[in-house]
Short mmCIF file of C-alpha atoms and ligand atoms in Angstrom, two decimals:
data_model
loop_
_atom_site.label_atom_id
_atom_site.label_comp_id
_atom_site.label_asym_id
_atom_site.label_seq_id
_atom_site.Cartn_x
_atom_site.Cartn_y
_atom_site.Cartn_z
CA MET Z 1 141.26 132.08 110.84
CA ALA Z 2 141.33 129.17 108.99
CA SER Z 3 140.34 126.00 111.08
CA PRO Z 4 141.80 122.57 110.88
CA VAL Z 5 138.24 120.98 111.06
CA LYS Z 6 135.64 120.99 108.95
CA PRO Z 7 133.06 123.42 109.90
CA ALA Z 8 129.60 121.72 110.90
CA VAL Z 9 127.62 124.71 109.28
CA SER Z 10 129.28 126.78 106.32
CA VAL Z 11 127.37 129.38 104.19
CA ARG Z 12 128.86 131.97 101.91
CA GLY Z 13 127.07 134.97 100.74
CA LEU Z 14 123.57 133.39 101.18
CA HIS Z 15 120.92 135.38 99.60
CA LYS Z 16 116.98 134.73 99.90
CA ALA Z 17 114.40 136.43 98.40
CA PHE Z 18 110.46 135.97 98.38
CA GLY Z 19 109.42 137.61 95.13
CA ALA Z 20 110.62 141.11 95.45
CA ARG Z 21 111.34 140.71 99.28
CA THR Z 22 114.85 140.28 100.23
CA VAL Z 23 114.89 138.54 103.46
CA LEU Z 24 118.61 137.03 103.60
CA ASP Z 25 121.01 139.14 101.88
CA GLY Z 26 124.49 137.98 101.95
CA ILE Z 27 125.09 135.86 105.15
CA ASP Z 28 128.44 134.54 106.20
CA LEU Z 29 128.50 132.34 108.67
CA GLU Z 30 130.65 129.19 110.04
CA VAL Z 31 129.79 127.19 113.12
CA GLU Z 32 132.31 124.86 114.50
CA PRO Z 33 131.68 121.13 115.19
CA GLY Z 34 130.31 121.48 118.76
CA GLU Z 35 129.64 124.99 119.04
CA PHE Z 36 126.73 126.51 120.37
CA VAL Z 37 125.45 129.45 118.40
CA ALA Z 38 122.68 131.70 119.40
CA LEU Z 39 120.70 133.88 116.44
CA LEU Z 40 119.02 136.59 117.73
CA GLY Z 41 116.75 139.29 115.88
CA ARG Z 42 113.47 140.97 115.66
CA SER Z 43 110.61 139.29 114.29
CA GLY Z 44 110.57 138.73 110.75
CA CYS Z 45 114.44 139.36 110.07
CA GLY Z 46 114.83 135.80 108.37
CA LYS Z 47 115.93 133.63 111.55
CA SER Z 48 113.46 130.75 110.58
CA THR Z 49 114.16 131.48 107.00
CA LEU Z 50 117.72 130.56 107.51
CA LEU Z 51 117.36 127.74 109.67
CA ARG Z 52 115.00 126.25 107.09
CA ILE Z 53 117.79 126.65 104.55
CA LEU Z 54 120.15 125.01 107.10
CA ALA Z 55 117.83 122.12 107.07
CA GLY Z 56 117.72 121.58 103.41
CA LEU Z 57 113.95 122.32 103.32
CA ASP Z 58 114.69 125.49 100.71
CA ARG Z 59 117.25 125.38 98.18
CA GLU Z 60 115.92 128.18 95.94
CA VAL Z 61 118.47 130.24 97.39
CA GLY Z 62 121.73 132.39 96.29
CA GLY Z 63 125.10 131.75 97.58
CA GLU Z 64 126.35 128.74 99.43
CA ALA Z 65 124.83 126.83 102.28
CA GLU Z 66 126.72 123.53 103.34
CA VAL Z 67 125.85 121.38 106.20
CA PRO Z 68 127.63 117.98 106.00
CA GLY Z 69 126.48 116.14 108.68
CA THR Z 70 123.21 114.70 109.92
CA VAL Z 71 120.67 117.68 111.04
CA SER Z 72 117.85 117.72 113.24
CA ILE Z 73 115.45 120.53 113.87
CA ALA Z 74 112.90 121.72 116.40
CA PHE Z 75 110.29 123.92 114.57
CA GLN Z 76 108.92 127.14 115.61
CA GLN Z 77 105.44 125.19 115.85
CA PRO Z 78 105.51 121.67 117.16
CA ARG Z 79 104.46 120.35 113.94
CA LEU Z 80 103.80 116.77 115.73
CA LEU Z 81 101.78 114.23 113.76
CA PRO Z 82 98.14 114.50 115.42
CA TRP Z 83 97.28 110.98 114.48
CA ARG Z 84 100.29 109.26 116.28
CA LYS Z 85 100.71 108.95 119.95
CA VAL Z 86 103.27 111.05 121.47
CA TRP Z 87 105.77 108.36 121.73
CA ARG Z 88 105.61 107.30 118.16
CA ASN Z 89 105.96 110.89 117.48
CA ILE Z 90 109.40 110.71 118.86
CA SER Z 91 110.48 107.17 117.58
CA LEU Z 92 109.32 107.15 113.80
CA GLY Z 93 111.95 107.86 111.23
CA LEU Z 94 114.62 106.93 113.78
CA HIS Z 95 114.99 103.24 112.30
CA LYS Z 96 115.95 101.52 115.43
CA PRO Z 97 114.52 98.40 116.68
CA ASN Z 98 113.99 99.74 120.50
CA GLY Z 99 111.95 103.12 119.17
CA ARG Z 100 110.01 103.27 122.16
CA ALA Z 101 112.54 102.62 124.71
CA ILE Z 102 114.52 105.33 123.41
CA ALA Z 103 111.19 107.58 123.13
CA LEU Z 104 110.26 106.74 126.52
CA LYS Z 105 113.78 107.67 127.69
CA ALA Z 106 113.79 111.29 125.72
CA LEU Z 107 109.96 111.81 127.29
CA GLU Z 108 111.69 111.17 130.89
CA GLU Z 109 114.20 114.13 129.95
CA VAL Z 110 111.58 116.62 128.77
CA ARG Z 111 109.40 115.16 132.18
CA LEU Z 112 106.69 114.17 129.98
CA THR Z 113 106.70 110.30 130.57
CA ASP Z 114 102.98 110.24 131.73
CA HIS Z 115 102.13 111.65 128.27
CA ALA Z 116 104.00 108.98 126.04
CA ASP Z 117 100.63 107.34 124.97
CA ALA Z 118 98.34 110.45 124.75
CA TRP Z 119 97.28 111.75 121.59
CA PRO Z 120 99.21 115.20 120.51
CA LEU Z 121 96.01 117.23 120.57
CA THR Z 122 95.55 116.69 124.12
CA LEU Z 123 98.80 118.39 125.04
CA SER Z 124 99.28 121.78 126.16
CA GLY Z 125 101.17 124.02 123.75
CA GLY Z 126 104.47 123.88 126.26
CA GLU Z 127 104.10 120.26 126.13
CA ALA Z 128 103.75 119.98 122.72
CA GLN Z 129 106.92 122.01 122.30
CA ARG Z 130 108.57 119.76 124.73
CA VAL Z 131 107.98 116.80 122.69
CA SER Z 132 108.94 118.31 119.52
CA LEU Z 133 112.53 119.21 121.33
CA ALA Z 134 112.63 115.43 122.44
CA ARG Z 135 112.32 114.46 118.86
CA ALA Z 136 114.79 116.64 117.72
CA LEU Z 137 117.51 115.50 120.63
CA VAL Z 138 116.83 111.96 120.37
CA ARG Z 139 118.41 112.09 116.95
CA GLU Z 140 121.66 112.76 118.14
CA PRO Z 141 122.58 115.13 115.08
CA ASP Z 142 125.74 116.85 114.30
CA VAL Z 143 123.86 119.98 113.84
CA LEU Z 144 120.51 121.03 115.96
CA LEU Z 145 118.46 123.31 115.20
CA LEU Z 146 116.29 124.80 117.56
CA ASP Z 147 113.69 127.64 116.37
CA GLU Z 148 112.36 129.36 119.53
CA PRO Z 149 111.82 126.18 121.58
CA PHE Z 150 111.26 127.45 124.63
CA GLY Z 151 108.79 130.06 123.19
CA ALA Z 152 105.38 128.76 124.75
CA LEU Z 153 107.13 127.52 128.07
CA ASP Z 154 106.66 129.11 131.54
CA ALA Z 155 109.68 130.28 133.58
CA LEU Z 156 110.10 127.51 135.49
CA THR Z 157 110.04 124.91 132.59
CA ARG Z 158 112.18 126.90 130.57
CA LEU Z 159 114.85 126.90 133.18
CA ALA Z 160 114.78 123.24 133.32
CA MET Z 161 114.87 123.18 129.16
CA HIS Z 162 118.01 124.95 129.63
CA HIS Z 163 119.69 122.81 131.58
CA LEU Z 164 118.43 120.20 129.49
CA VAL Z 165 119.71 121.49 126.06
CA GLU Z 166 123.01 122.47 127.90
CA ASP Z 167 123.27 118.81 129.30
CA LEU Z 168 122.76 117.15 125.86
CA TRP Z 169 124.72 119.43 124.14
CA ALA Z 170 127.56 119.03 126.60
CA ARG Z 171 127.22 115.03 126.45
CA HIS Z 172 126.76 114.58 122.59
CA LYS Z 173 128.49 117.60 121.56
CA PRO Z 174 126.12 118.63 118.42
CA ALA Z 175 126.74 122.11 116.84
CA VAL Z 176 123.73 123.97 117.88
CA LEU Z 177 122.02 127.03 116.29
CA LEU Z 178 119.46 128.51 118.53
CA VAL Z 179 116.77 130.88 117.67
CA THR Z 180 115.53 133.04 120.49
CA HIS Z 181 114.03 136.34 121.48
CA ASP Z 182 115.62 136.17 125.02
CA VAL Z 183 119.12 137.76 125.07
CA ASP Z 184 119.62 136.10 128.61
CA GLU Z 185 118.86 132.63 127.39
CA ALA Z 186 121.39 133.38 124.43
CA LEU Z 187 124.17 134.59 126.90
CA LEU Z 188 123.14 131.80 129.44
CA LEU Z 189 123.89 129.02 126.78
CA ALA Z 190 125.81 129.78 123.62
CA ASP Z 191 129.51 130.20 122.80
CA ARG Z 192 128.72 133.05 120.32
CA ILE Z 193 125.58 135.05 119.57
CA LEU Z 194 124.73 136.60 116.44
CA VAL Z 195 122.39 139.32 115.56
CA LEU Z 196 120.64 139.35 112.56
CA ASP Z 197 118.70 142.30 111.01
CA GLU Z 198 117.70 143.23 107.41
CA GLY Z 199 119.01 140.02 106.32
CA ARG Z 200 122.60 140.55 107.47
CA ILE Z 201 124.53 139.44 110.26
CA VAL Z 202 125.25 142.82 112.30
CA ALA Z 203 127.09 142.08 115.25
CA THR Z 204 128.73 139.03 116.63
CA HIS Z 205 129.58 138.26 120.44
CA HIS Z 206 131.44 135.82 121.82
CA VAL Z 207 130.81 134.51 125.31
CA ALA Z 208 133.59 133.30 126.86
CA LEU Z 209 131.81 133.10 130.54
CA PRO Z 210 132.55 129.86 132.29
CA ARG Z 211 130.00 127.32 132.43
CA PRO Z 212 127.70 126.82 134.16
CA ARG Z 213 126.60 129.95 134.05
CA ARG Z 214 124.16 131.90 136.58
CA ARG Z 215 121.78 134.72 135.29
CA ALA Z 216 123.98 137.58 137.49
CA SER Z 217 127.40 136.43 135.51
CA VAL Z 218 125.60 137.45 132.22
CA VAL Z 219 124.39 141.07 133.32
CA GLU Z 220 127.31 143.03 132.15
CA GLN Z 221 127.47 141.51 128.50
CA ARG Z 222 123.55 141.50 128.16
CA THR Z 223 124.02 145.42 128.00
CA ARG Z 224 125.98 145.34 125.15
CA VAL Z 225 123.92 142.79 123.14
CA LEU Z 226 120.70 144.62 123.82
CA ALA Z 227 122.66 147.97 122.51
CA ASP Z 228 123.15 146.11 118.97
CA LEU Z 229 119.44 144.96 119.16
CA GLY Z 230 118.57 148.65 119.55
CA VAL Z 231 117.63 148.71 123.25
CA ASP Z 232 118.94 151.26 125.57
CA VAL Z 233 118.95 149.54 128.62
CA GLU Z 234 119.17 152.42 131.11
CA GLU Z 235 115.97 153.85 129.56
CA ALA Z 236 114.32 150.51 129.47
CA ALA Z 237 115.25 150.20 133.36
CA MET U 1 87.05 125.85 152.51
CA THR U 2 87.65 126.89 148.70
CA LEU U 3 87.58 123.36 147.75
CA SER U 4 84.06 122.90 149.09
CA ILE U 5 82.47 125.78 147.38
CA ALA U 6 84.01 124.81 144.19
CA GLY U 7 82.66 121.08 144.79
CA VAL U 8 79.15 122.69 145.20
CA ALA U 9 79.39 124.81 142.46
CA ALA U 10 80.67 122.03 140.19
CA ARG U 11 77.35 119.89 140.97
CA PRO U 12 74.89 121.88 138.97
CA LYS U 13 76.87 122.38 136.06
CA THR U 14 77.07 118.65 135.49
CA ALA U 15 73.20 118.00 136.10
CA THR U 16 71.99 120.42 133.59
CA PRO U 17 73.36 118.79 130.48
CA VAL U 18 71.42 115.66 131.69
CA GLN U 19 68.38 117.25 132.30
CA THR U 20 67.75 119.03 128.89
CA ARG U 21 68.52 115.64 127.21
CA LYS U 22 65.88 114.03 129.21
CA PHE U 23 63.35 116.52 127.72
CA THR U 24 64.47 117.16 124.32
CA LEU U 25 64.27 113.66 123.27
CA PRO U 26 60.67 113.23 123.88
CA LEU U 27 59.90 116.59 122.54
CA ARG U 28 61.53 115.77 118.85
CA TRP U 29 59.10 113.14 118.72
CA ILE U 30 56.04 114.54 119.23
CA SER U 31 55.50 115.88 115.30
CA PRO U 32 56.40 112.84 113.86
CA VAL U 33 54.36 110.79 116.19
CA ALA U 34 51.39 113.24 115.24
CA LEU U 35 51.92 113.03 111.62
CA VAL U 36 51.86 109.22 111.75
CA LEU U 37 48.28 109.33 113.65
CA LEU U 38 47.15 112.12 111.25
CA TRP U 39 47.85 109.89 108.31
CA GLN U 40 46.31 106.73 110.04
CA LEU U 41 43.06 109.34 111.17
CA ALA U 42 42.88 110.20 107.43
CA SER U 43 42.78 106.85 106.12
CA SER U 44 40.64 105.46 108.63
CA THR U 45 37.92 108.21 107.90
CA GLY U 46 38.23 107.41 104.21
CA VAL U 47 40.08 111.15 103.58
CA LEU U 48 43.05 109.14 102.06
CA SER U 49 41.97 106.09 99.42
CA PRO U 50 44.29 102.91 99.94
CA ASP U 51 44.77 103.22 96.25
CA LYS U 52 46.53 106.60 96.63
CA LEU U 53 48.36 105.59 100.00
CA ALA U 54 47.84 102.67 102.46
CA SER U 55 47.34 103.37 106.18
CA PRO U 56 50.16 102.76 108.90
CA LEU U 57 48.56 100.08 110.16
CA THR U 58 48.14 98.28 106.48
CA VAL U 59 51.65 99.13 105.83
CA ALA U 60 53.00 97.45 109.13
CA GLN U 61 50.72 94.32 108.40
CA ALA U 62 52.08 94.14 104.97
CA ALA U 63 55.79 94.26 106.52
CA GLY U 64 54.58 91.41 108.54
CA GLU U 65 53.29 89.13 105.60
CA LEU U 66 56.51 89.99 103.45
CA VAL U 67 58.80 89.03 106.14
CA ALA U 68 57.01 85.94 107.16
CA ASP U 69 56.41 84.64 103.53
CA GLY U 70 59.95 85.37 102.76
CA GLN U 71 59.50 87.78 100.08
CA LEU U 72 60.98 90.83 101.78
CA GLY U 73 64.07 88.76 103.02
CA GLU U 74 64.76 87.52 99.50
CA ALA U 75 64.52 91.20 97.79
CA PHE U 76 66.42 92.35 100.52
CA ALA U 77 69.39 89.74 99.78
CA VAL U 78 69.18 90.60 96.21
CA SER U 79 69.46 94.60 96.42
CA ILE U 80 72.14 94.08 99.46
CA THR U 81 74.14 92.18 96.95
CA ARG U 82 74.04 94.25 94.24
CA VAL U 83 74.97 97.00 96.32
CA LEU U 84 78.12 95.36 98.05
CA PHE U 85 79.07 94.32 94.42
CA GLY U 86 78.89 97.63 93.04
CA PHE U 87 80.35 99.36 95.95
CA LEU U 88 83.40 97.12 95.71
CA ILE U 89 84.02 97.93 92.35
CA GLY U 90 83.45 101.52 92.46
CA GLY U 91 85.25 101.54 95.80
CA PHE U 92 88.16 99.83 94.52
CA ALA U 93 88.20 102.13 91.27
CA GLY U 94 87.67 105.25 93.23
CA VAL U 95 90.58 104.55 95.80
CA VAL U 96 93.12 103.18 93.36
CA LEU U 97 92.82 105.82 90.86
CA GLY U 98 92.38 108.88 94.25
CA LEU U 99 95.89 107.25 95.46
CA VAL U 100 97.47 107.22 92.13
CA SER U 101 96.54 110.97 91.06
CA GLY U 102 97.35 112.24 95.00
CA LEU U 103 100.24 110.72 95.34
CA SER U 104 102.30 110.92 91.99
CA ARG U 105 102.44 114.11 89.65
CA TRP U 106 102.14 112.49 86.70
CA GLY U 107 99.18 110.27 88.01
CA GLU U 108 97.52 113.69 88.91
CA THR U 109 98.49 115.29 85.40
CA LEU U 110 96.91 112.28 83.28
CA LEU U 111 94.01 111.32 85.56
CA ASP U 112 92.57 114.31 87.13
CA PRO U 113 91.71 116.22 84.17
CA PRO U 114 89.14 113.47 82.95
CA VAL U 115 87.83 112.74 86.52
CA GLN U 116 87.00 115.96 86.90
CA MET U 117 85.39 116.45 83.79
CA LEU U 118 82.96 113.27 84.01
CA ARG U 119 82.15 114.51 87.75
CA THR U 120 80.03 116.94 86.08
CA LEU U 121 78.08 114.58 84.36
CA PRO U 122 74.94 113.21 86.69
CA HIS U 123 75.89 109.56 86.66
CA LEU U 124 72.38 108.75 86.60
CA GLY U 125 72.05 110.09 83.04
CA LEU U 126 74.35 107.21 81.95
CA ILE U 127 71.41 104.85 82.07
CA PRO U 128 70.80 104.55 78.41
CA LEU U 129 74.67 103.98 77.74
CA PHE U 130 74.88 101.40 80.23
CA ILE U 131 71.82 99.46 78.85
CA LEU U 132 73.28 99.76 75.58
CA TRP U 133 77.02 98.31 76.73
CA PHE U 134 75.73 96.09 79.43
CA GLY U 135 72.22 94.85 78.77
CA ILE U 136 69.12 94.88 80.97
CA GLY U 137 70.53 92.24 83.53
CA GLU U 138 72.58 92.45 86.32
CA GLU U 139 75.63 94.67 84.88
CA PRO U 140 74.04 98.02 84.06
CA LYS U 141 73.01 97.80 88.09
CA LEU U 142 76.56 97.12 89.25
CA ALA U 143 77.75 99.79 86.98
CA LEU U 144 75.49 102.50 87.96
CA VAL U 145 76.32 101.77 91.66
CA ALA U 146 80.14 101.33 91.29
CA ALA U 147 80.04 104.99 89.02
CA GLY U 148 78.11 106.63 91.87
CA VAL U 149 80.53 105.24 94.65
CA ALA U 150 83.66 105.76 92.48
CA PHE U 151 83.47 109.56 91.79
CA PRO U 152 82.79 110.89 95.76
CA LEU U 153 85.55 108.54 96.67
CA TYR U 154 88.21 110.04 94.15
CA LEU U 155 87.23 113.42 94.79
CA ASN U 156 87.56 113.02 98.07
CA LEU U 157 90.54 110.99 98.69
CA HIS U 158 92.42 113.30 95.94
CA ALA U 159 91.71 116.31 97.95
CA GLY U 160 92.16 115.14 101.26
CA ILE U 161 96.04 114.11 100.14
CA ARG U 162 96.39 117.64 98.50
CA GLN U 163 95.44 119.16 101.79
CA THR U 164 98.24 117.64 103.67
CA ASP U 165 99.74 119.94 105.65
CA PRO U 166 103.46 121.18 104.12
CA GLY U 167 104.69 121.80 107.42
CA LEU U 168 104.28 117.99 108.36
CA VAL U 169 105.88 116.81 105.23
CA GLU U 170 108.75 119.16 105.70
CA ALA U 171 109.25 117.98 109.14
CA ALA U 172 108.92 114.45 108.40
CA ARG U 173 111.47 114.53 105.90
CA VAL U 174 114.11 116.18 107.88
CA LEU U 175 113.39 113.66 110.60
CA GLY U 176 114.52 111.02 108.42
CA TYR U 177 111.14 109.47 107.23
CA SER U 178 111.67 107.26 103.99
CA ARG U 179 109.31 108.53 101.04
CA PHE U 180 107.08 105.44 101.92
CA GLU U 181 106.92 106.30 105.84
CA ARG U 182 106.00 109.89 104.67
CA ILE U 183 103.31 108.74 102.89
CA VAL U 184 101.93 106.17 105.58
CA HIS U 185 102.30 108.37 108.62
CA VAL U 186 102.18 111.64 107.22
CA VAL U 187 99.86 111.96 103.94
CA LEU U 188 97.38 109.07 104.08
CA PRO U 189 96.26 109.53 107.74
CA SER U 190 95.86 113.59 106.90
CA ALA U 191 93.59 112.38 104.05
CA VAL U 192 91.40 109.87 106.12
CA PRO U 193 88.73 112.74 107.41
CA GLN U 194 88.31 113.86 104.00
CA THR U 195 88.16 110.21 102.84
CA LEU U 196 85.58 109.45 105.40
CA VAL U 197 83.54 112.27 104.26
CA GLY U 198 83.86 110.90 100.67
CA LEU U 199 82.78 107.30 102.07
CA ARG U 200 79.45 108.72 103.26
CA ILE U 201 78.54 110.61 100.19
CA ALA U 202 79.30 107.13 98.39
CA PHE U 203 76.97 105.03 100.40
CA GLY U 204 74.40 107.97 99.77
CA THR U 205 74.80 107.71 96.16
CA ALA U 206 74.88 104.05 96.36
CA TRP U 207 71.34 103.91 97.50
CA LEU U 208 70.34 106.28 95.36
CA SER U 209 72.16 104.79 92.34
CA LEU U 210 70.50 101.19 93.11
CA ILE U 211 66.57 102.67 93.55
CA VAL U 212 67.14 103.98 90.25
CA ALA U 213 68.89 100.89 89.00
CA GLU U 214 66.48 98.62 90.09
CA GLN U 215 63.53 100.20 87.94
CA ILE U 216 65.51 99.15 84.95
CA ASN U 217 63.55 95.58 84.30
CA ALA U 218 64.36 94.41 87.88
CA ASP U 219 63.06 90.86 88.17
CA ALA U 220 64.06 90.25 91.63
CA GLY U 221 65.17 92.87 94.51
CA LEU U 222 63.19 95.49 96.29
CA GLY U 223 62.80 97.41 93.21
CA PHE U 224 61.00 94.49 91.69
CA LEU U 225 59.19 94.04 94.75
CA ILE U 226 57.93 97.78 94.46
CA ASN U 227 57.19 98.00 90.79
CA ASN U 228 55.45 94.53 91.07
CA ALA U 229 53.21 96.15 94.13
CA ARG U 230 52.28 99.19 92.02
CA GLU U 231 50.81 96.84 89.27
CA PHE U 232 48.51 95.48 91.85
CA LEU U 233 47.88 99.01 93.47
CA ARG U 234 49.29 97.46 96.62
CA THR U 235 50.56 101.32 97.94
CA ASP U 236 51.10 99.26 101.26
CA VAL U 237 53.86 97.25 100.02
CA VAL U 238 55.48 100.03 98.14
CA VAL U 239 55.39 101.92 101.53
CA VAL U 240 57.32 98.77 102.94
CA GLY U 241 60.08 98.65 100.10
CA LEU U 242 60.52 102.66 100.63
CA VAL U 243 60.88 102.00 104.59
CA VAL U 244 63.74 99.33 103.91
CA TYR U 245 65.38 101.71 101.52
CA ALA U 246 65.27 104.42 104.25
CA LEU U 247 66.72 102.00 107.17
CA LEU U 248 69.38 100.66 104.76
CA GLY U 249 70.87 104.30 104.18
CA LEU U 250 70.28 104.95 108.07
CA THR U 251 72.38 101.98 108.71
CA THR U 252 75.25 102.32 106.28
CA ASP U 253 75.41 106.18 107.56
CA ALA U 254 75.33 104.98 111.33
CA LEU U 255 78.40 102.21 110.37
CA VAL U 256 80.76 105.16 108.85
CA ARG U 257 79.52 107.15 111.81
CA LEU U 258 81.05 104.40 113.90
CA LEU U 259 84.06 103.96 112.03
CA GLU U 260 85.05 107.76 112.17
CA ARG U 261 84.65 107.38 115.83
CA ARG U 262 87.02 104.86 115.85
CA ILE U 263 89.69 106.07 113.33
CA LEU U 264 89.39 109.49 114.40
CA ARG U 265 90.06 108.93 118.08
CA TRP U 266 92.98 111.14 117.77
CA ARG U 267 90.73 114.38 117.27
CA ALA U 268 89.05 113.33 120.78
CA ARG U 269 89.33 116.75 122.54
N1 ATP M 301 107.22 131.44 102.27
C1 ATP M 301 107.13 132.55 102.28
N2 ATP M 301 107.04 133.41 101.47
C2 ATP M 301 106.64 134.53 101.37
N3 ATP M 301 107.25 135.08 102.42
C3 ATP M 301 107.88 134.61 103.42
C4 ATP M 301 107.89 133.29 103.34
N4 ATP M 301 108.54 132.50 104.50
C5 ATP M 301 108.78 133.74 105.21
N5 ATP M 301 108.76 135.15 104.72
C6 ATP M 301 109.10 136.32 104.83
O1 ATP M 301 110.26 136.25 105.22
C7 ATP M 301 110.44 136.92 106.58
C8 ATP M 301 111.45 136.35 107.54
O2 ATP M 301 110.63 135.39 108.07
P1 ATP M 301 111.00 134.40 109.00
O3 ATP M 301 110.13 133.68 109.10
O4 ATP M 301 112.31 133.76 108.87
O5 ATP M 301 111.06 135.46 110.31
P2 ATP M 301 111.63 135.27 111.86
O6 ATP M 301 113.05 135.85 112.00
O7 ATP M 301 111.81 133.76 112.09
O8 ATP M 301 110.67 136.01 112.59
P3 ATP M 301 109.85 135.55 114.00
O9 ATP M 301 111.04 135.70 114.92
O10 ATP M 301 108.84 136.21 113.88
O11 ATP M 301 109.66 133.82 113.96
C9 ATP M 301 109.00 137.30 107.09
O12 ATP M 301 108.90 138.87 106.46
C10 ATP M 301 108.01 136.69 106.02
O13 ATP M 301 107.13 137.36 106.06
MG1 MG M 302 110.63 132.14 113.23
#
């Protein structure tokens, strides 16, 4: 399956251990430019670790992890600078002259324009996460790493954020690697779903459903993905 | 319906703190005022001889006289100048050393061990050396204040920089901050709260150092005023000098608090 375009992410035999504990045990992964990949797996299986490596934050690894283009990331915790106003948190590091205008536009997209001049510590958990998301999106990277960016959001905001991410992805076409615990979310957004377990990719699902997707259309495939996660849906229902 | 209930319920809530404040403030003043009254009573009845401690009224009178004939103002100016210059020298040294050892690995390797060893030395113990090195003029006094200021500033700035959340530094790196931007927007702001703690301690030791330094053959300043008064058994003037020292300390403390409230606005919640 040699592809003519250079992959946005290419990982071969990636191995990572913290002391004696092996967290990633031979990961092979290629992400095409513009591809939307969702990463599922139980807590502690190494999803954040993989994203950190792809972001270039951890180089003490075995194997190869190559990300040729620009990367931006929304971490599992918002990681905003508490001493810089919300809009500055978005525009800092961009190195563009109209930083505030860009930040305001990004805030409009996550529906937080009113909070542009607020201190981050006054934001709710979900609001802070949306700022962090806006901060990642505004950079228009080649590879966008999203580590459970919708974790602290209520169901309604979560839906709005799905649309937002899909929208921005459709417009700028970055390769996206989205970590999530929500199978429906993965099915709604991703081209491909990877299931990570015990440091390996144990299952891959291609999602060929036409976009925009609706909840009902994903139900059938959901059962199969859940089975890979070790959940028996008949029993759970 | 629900709204009106909430409105009624909310009212006593806001009223309570106001009431408690109104009553606690005067209550806190009962014992200090009583102590001063007792002191005055002891002096008036002759229990407390003026050679040991002048009465509050005499002290107030002495203060008035010292202000009127300009002695207090002059002494005040001399002492303030000493602290100011000592503080500038020590502050500059503490901040520069703290930045170098906080921001560069080599700086830390070379600077931190000797500073950490020297900090265990009570700096007031350096007086004999300072007198040998600098004589008995202004220099040893400035040096003592400077030493008292430099250490707490260095230690807290260094610790503050070290405490920077690595998560924030990581985020800044991925988000494209330059090294300079990481220092200005991430590392230094996160060191500010700890540095302000250091600043407050530095002011405290600055005044303490001044008081001790002014015992060294001072021919001007508050310490001179006090020492001179001691020779003439003028306990009232001694007390005036002490009160001025205390007020100066309180003032700088209040200034740092004010600075804290302004700089750390982002903490507001
Ligand atoms: N710096 C570290 N030192 C030691 N162990 C670590 C470190 N970082 C992560 N680990 C361990 O590696 C494992 C994977 O962590 P990781 O954060 O990647 O999990 P995760 O899949 O993102 O989990 P979650 O879904 O809960 O966020 C965990 O067992 C964790 O304890
Ligand atoms: Mg994680």
